[in-house]
Amino acid sequence: MFEVLILAVALSMDAFAVSIGLGSKYEHNTRALAAKAAIYFGLFHALMPLIGFLGGKGVFGWVEGYAHWIAFLLLLLVGIKMIYESIFQVSIKETTQVTHKMLLALTIATSIDAVAAGFALTLFDVNPFFACALIGATAFIFSWLGVYVGAKNGTYLEGKAELLGGIVLIVIGFKVLLF
């Protein structure tokens, strides 16, 4: 269960970083923006790992002997991607307002990593629905807070959050592989 909580926090770092960026660029009406970002990121971060879990269960019989390696590689690649984005500051493009279409694109882009993490859930002894709900709730909270942090502090923490999330995903990948 502890692994799922750590996984939830690591996956939420992407949403946290994007929410910081949103908050720093759109400081007006922070409360509404925080609510929208939290709902979008929380919902997608709950659904995407469930998709990954169900897909992983579907192919688990075929790849059972290699499942640890596959989960390791997926988490490693997602972690490296997050670290790369934190170093090279891949950020959201400037627009005048946050639309539902923009939020949808951002949530899909940040939660697609959660599909890979959902595959790793097949290797943990947890209820997948509870795990996905925990991941979604964590992303909800981190996104909500991220908008406020961004509105107050600008983008100072944006890259650092993503870097930390990437490192944690790589560590979880090694744990899946070695233990």
mmCIF file of C-alpha atoms in Angstrom:
data_model
loop_
_atom_site.group_PDB
_atom_site.id
_atom_site.type_symbol
_atom_site.label_atom_id
_atom_site.label_comp_id
_atom_site.label_asym_id
_atom_site.label_seq_id
_atom_site.Cartn_x
_atom_site.Cartn_y
_atom_site.Cartn_z
ATOM 1 C CA MET A 1 0.000 0.000 0.000
ATOM 2 C CA PHE A 2 2.895 2.315 0.770
ATOM 3 C CA GLU A 3 4.130 1.851 -2.810
ATOM 4 C CA VAL A 4 0.773 3.028 -4.164
ATOM 5 C CA LEU A 5 0.897 6.187 -2.038
ATOM 6 C CA ILE A 6 4.426 6.952 -3.240
ATOM 7 C CA LEU A 7 3.334 6.211 -6.816
ATOM 8 C CA ALA A 8 0.354 8.560 -6.389
ATOM 9 C CA VAL A 9 2.592 11.379 -5.164
ATOM 10 C CA ALA A 10 5.114 10.811 -7.968
ATOM 11 C CA LEU A 11 2.418 10.796 -10.662
ATOM 12 C CA SER A 12 0.871 13.923 -9.162
ATOM 13 C CA MET A 13 4.111 15.879 -9.553
ATOM 14 C CA ASP A 14 3.421 16.341 -13.270
ATOM 15 C CA ALA A 15 -0.028 17.747 -12.516
ATOM 16 C CA PHE A 16 1.425 19.837 -9.688
ATOM 17 C CA ALA A 17 4.057 21.341 -11.996
ATOM 18 C CA VAL A 18 1.494 22.190 -14.687
ATOM 19 C CA SER A 19 -0.858 23.638 -12.065
ATOM 20 C CA ILE A 20 1.931 25.851 -10.758
ATOM 21 C CA GLY A 21 2.411 27.098 -14.301
ATOM 22 C CA LEU A 22 -1.308 27.748 -14.654
ATOM 23 C CA GLY A 23 -1.453 29.595 -11.352
ATOM 24 C CA SER A 24 1.539 31.774 -12.200
ATOM 25 C CA LYS A 25 0.186 32.735 -15.624
ATOM 26 C CA TYR A 26 -3.474 33.198 -14.668
ATOM 27 C CA GLU A 27 -3.432 34.820 -11.250
ATOM 28 C CA HIS A 28 -6.956 36.229 -11.565
ATOM 29 C CA ASN A 29 -9.841 34.080 -10.279
ATOM 30 C CA THR A 30 -7.477 31.596 -8.645
ATOM 31 C CA ARG A 31 -10.247 29.803 -6.762
ATOM 32 C CA ALA A 32 -12.166 28.831 -9.938
ATOM 33 C CA LEU A 33 -8.964 27.857 -11.753
ATOM 34 C CA ALA A 34 -7.833 25.700 -8.821
ATOM 35 C CA ALA A 35 -11.193 23.917 -8.761
ATOM 36 C CA LYS A 36 -11.146 23.286 -12.529
ATOM 37 C CA ALA A 37 -7.549 22.068 -12.539
ATOM 38 C CA ALA A 38 -8.134 19.795 -9.530
ATOM 39 C CA ILE A 39 -11.227 18.201 -11.070
ATOM 40 C CA TYR A 40 -9.618 17.625 -14.457
ATOM 41 C CA PHE A 41 -6.286 16.324 -13.156
ATOM 42 C CA GLY A 42 -7.875 14.273 -10.376
ATOM 43 C CA LEU A 43 -10.364 12.597 -12.693
ATOM 44 C CA PHE A 44 -7.860 11.765 -15.403
ATOM 45 C CA HIS A 45 -5.216 10.612 -12.931
ATOM 46 C CA ALA A 46 -7.785 8.193 -11.514
ATOM 47 C CA LEU A 47 -9.006 6.881 -14.888
ATOM 48 C CA MET A 48 -5.713 6.488 -16.754
ATOM 49 C CA PRO A 49 -4.044 4.071 -14.305
ATOM 50 C CA LEU A 50 -7.245 2.037 -14.299
ATOM 51 C CA ILE A 51 -6.969 1.768 -18.093
ATOM 52 C CA GLY A 52 -3.331 0.718 -17.709
ATOM 53 C CA PHE A 53 -4.228 -1.809 -15.013
ATOM 54 C CA LEU A 54 -7.028 -3.367 -17.062
ATOM 55 C CA GLY A 55 -4.800 -3.496 -20.140
ATOM 56 C CA GLY A 56 -2.015 -4.997 -18.057
ATOM 57 C CA LYS A 57 -4.341 -7.666 -16.672
ATOM 58 C CA GLY A 58 -5.429 -8.473 -20.221
ATOM 59 C CA VAL A 59 -1.892 -9.167 -21.396
ATOM 60 C CA PHE A 60 -0.435 -10.326 -18.072
ATOM 61 C CA GLY A 61 -0.796 -14.005 -18.973
ATOM 62 C CA TRP A 62 1.278 -13.492 -22.112
ATOM 63 C CA VAL A 63 4.032 -11.474 -20.468
ATOM 64 C CA GLU A 64 3.963 -12.806 -16.914
ATOM 65 C CA GLY A 65 7.630 -13.801 -16.973
ATOM 66 C CA TYR A 66 8.639 -10.361 -18.214
ATOM 67 C CA ALA A 67 6.086 -8.235 -16.355
ATOM 68 C CA HIS A 68 8.635 -6.907 -13.867
ATOM 69 C CA TRP A 69 10.912 -5.824 -16.700
ATOM 70 C CA ILE A 70 8.053 -4.202 -18.603
ATOM 71 C CA ALA A 71 6.873 -2.294 -15.522
ATOM 72 C CA PHE A 72 10.468 -1.255 -14.794
ATOM 73 C CA LEU A 73 11.024 0.006 -18.345
ATOM 74 C CA LEU A 74 7.718 1.894 -18.422
ATOM 75 C CA LEU A 75 8.379 3.594 -15.080
ATOM 76 C CA LEU A 76 11.986 4.303 -16.101
ATOM 77 C CA LEU A 77 10.897 5.920 -19.376
ATOM 78 C CA VAL A 78 8.190 8.006 -17.696
ATOM 79 C CA GLY A 79 10.668 9.068 -14.995
ATOM 80 C CA ILE A 80 13.296 10.040 -17.576
ATOM 81 C CA LYS A 81 10.661 12.002 -19.522
ATOM 82 C CA MET A 82 9.668 13.920 -16.382
ATOM 83 C CA ILE A 83 13.316 14.655 -15.534
ATOM 84 C CA TYR A 84 13.965 15.824 -19.105
ATOM 85 C CA GLU A 85 10.940 18.119 -19.017
ATOM 86 C CA SER A 86 12.042 19.558 -15.667
ATOM 87 C CA ILE A 87 15.556 20.296 -16.921
ATOM 88 C CA PHE A 88 14.549 21.789 -20.264
ATOM 89 C CA GLN A 89 11.484 23.545 -18.826
ATOM 90 C CA VAL A 90 8.868 22.193 -21.232
ATOM 91 C CA SER A 91 5.936 24.391 -20.280
ATOM 92 C CA ILE A 92 2.464 25.355 -21.355
ATOM 93 C CA LYS A 93 2.143 27.916 -24.126
ATOM 94 C CA GLU A 94 0.837 31.356 -23.420
ATOM 95 C CA THR A 95 -2.860 32.004 -24.026
ATOM 96 C CA THR A 96 -5.193 34.621 -22.680
ATOM 97 C CA GLN A 97 -7.481 32.284 -20.737
ATOM 98 C CA VAL A 98 -7.785 28.719 -19.498
ATOM 99 C CA THR A 99 -10.443 26.908 -21.522
ATOM 100 C CA HIS A 100 -11.903 23.456 -21.014
ATOM 101 C CA LYS A 101 -10.221 22.386 -24.253
ATOM 102 C CA MET A 102 -6.842 23.573 -22.941
ATOM 103 C CA LEU A 103 -7.349 21.821 -19.587
ATOM 104 C CA LEU A 104 -8.413 18.640 -21.360
ATOM 105 C CA ALA A 105 -5.255 18.674 -23.488
ATOM 106 C CA LEU A 106 -3.062 19.337 -20.435
ATOM 107 C CA THR A 107 -4.676 16.584 -18.373
ATOM 108 C CA ILE A 108 -4.364 14.022 -21.139
ATOM 109 C CA ALA A 109 -0.729 14.985 -21.712
ATOM 110 C CA THR A 110 0.173 14.745 -18.029
ATOM 111 C CA SER A 111 -1.927 11.695 -17.146
ATOM 112 C CA ILE A 112 -0.857 9.523 -20.078
ATOM 113 C CA ASP A 113 2.112 8.540 -17.889
ATOM 114 C CA ALA A 114 -0.375 7.114 -15.417
ATOM 115 C CA VAL A 115 -1.366 4.447 -17.957
ATOM 116 C CA ALA A 116 2.151 3.014 -17.713
ATOM 117 C CA ALA A 117 1.999 3.205 -13.935
ATOM 118 C CA GLY A 118 -1.354 1.397 -14.051
ATOM 119 C CA PHE A 119 0.404 -1.539 -15.669
ATOM 120 C CA ALA A 120 2.759 -1.597 -12.671
ATOM 121 C CA LEU A 121 -0.291 -1.882 -10.381
ATOM 122 C CA THR A 122 -0.786 -5.432 -11.702
ATOM 123 C CA LEU A 123 2.343 -6.356 -9.737
ATOM 124 C CA PHE A 124 1.201 -4.868 -6.422
ATOM 125 C CA ASP A 125 -1.107 -6.675 -4.026
ATOM 126 C CA VAL A 126 -3.716 -3.885 -3.841
ATOM 127 C CA ASN A 127 -7.285 -3.258 -4.841
ATOM 128 C CA PRO A 128 -6.893 -1.479 -8.197
ATOM 129 C CA PHE A 129 -10.018 0.634 -7.749
ATOM 130 C CA PHE A 130 -8.813 1.891 -4.380
ATOM 131 C CA ALA A 131 -5.325 2.502 -5.793
ATOM 132 C CA CYS A 132 -6.718 4.495 -8.735
ATOM 133 C CA ALA A 133 -8.996 6.480 -6.428
ATOM 134 C CA LEU A 134 -5.989 7.276 -4.227
ATOM 135 C CA ILE A 135 -3.947 8.375 -7.257
ATOM 136 C CA GLY A 136 -6.831 10.564 -8.443
ATOM 137 C CA ALA A 137 -7.379 12.102 -5.006
ATOM 138 C CA THR A 138 -3.678 12.841 -4.662
ATOM 139 C CA ALA A 139 -3.586 14.501 -8.092
ATOM 140 C CA PHE A 140 -6.710 16.488 -7.133
ATOM 141 C CA ILE A 141 -5.023 17.833 -3.987
ATOM 142 C CA PHE A 142 -1.673 18.523 -5.656
ATOM 143 C CA SER A 143 -3.340 20.305 -8.591
ATOM 144 C CA TRP A 144 -5.456 22.423 -6.284
ATOM 145 C CA LEU A 145 -2.411 23.413 -4.245
ATOM 146 C CA GLY A 146 -0.281 23.904 -7.367
ATOM 147 C CA VAL A 147 -2.508 26.656 -8.714
ATOM 148 C CA TYR A 148 -2.243 28.551 -5.424
ATOM 149 C CA VAL A 149 1.516 27.988 -5.180
ATOM 150 C CA GLY A 150 1.914 29.266 -8.738
ATOM 151 C CA ALA A 151 -0.218 32.331 -8.075
ATOM 152 C CA LYS A 152 1.866 33.203 -5.001
ATOM 153 C CA ASN A 153 5.384 32.117 -5.983
ATOM 154 C CA GLY A 154 5.503 32.024 -9.763
ATOM 155 C CA THR A 155 7.176 29.101 -11.474
ATOM 156 C CA TYR A 156 10.080 28.602 -9.044
ATOM 157 C CA LEU A 157 8.895 25.147 -7.919
ATOM 158 C CA GLU A 158 7.478 23.996 -11.268
ATOM 159 C CA GLY A 159 10.584 22.174 -12.550
ATOM 160 C CA LYS A 160 11.660 20.933 -9.128
ATOM 161 C CA ALA A 161 8.343 19.140 -8.560
ATOM 162 C CA GLU A 162 8.591 17.397 -11.920
ATOM 163 C CA LEU A 163 12.234 16.443 -11.275
ATOM 164 C CA LEU A 164 11.326 14.900 -7.916
ATOM 165 C CA GLY A 165 8.402 12.996 -9.453
ATOM 166 C CA GLY A 166 10.665 11.588 -12.193
ATOM 167 C CA ILE A 167 13.272 10.424 -9.691
ATOM 168 C CA VAL A 168 10.630 8.758 -7.515
ATOM 169 C CA LEU A 169 9.144 6.894 -10.519
ATOM 170 C CA ILE A 170 12.589 5.573 -11.442
ATOM 171 C CA VAL A 171 13.151 4.414 -7.853
ATOM 172 C CA ILE A 172 9.764 2.652 -7.858
ATOM 173 C CA GLY A 173 10.735 1.017 -11.164
ATOM 174 C CA PHE A 174 13.928 -0.365 -9.627
ATOM 175 C CA LYS A 175 11.946 -1.601 -6.613
ATOM 176 C CA VAL A 176 9.535 -3.445 -8.922
ATOM 177 C CA LEU A 177 12.469 -4.983 -10.769
ATOM 178 C CA LEU A 178 14.595 -5.986 -7.790
ATOM 179 C CA PHE A 179 12.103 -6.919 -5.067
#
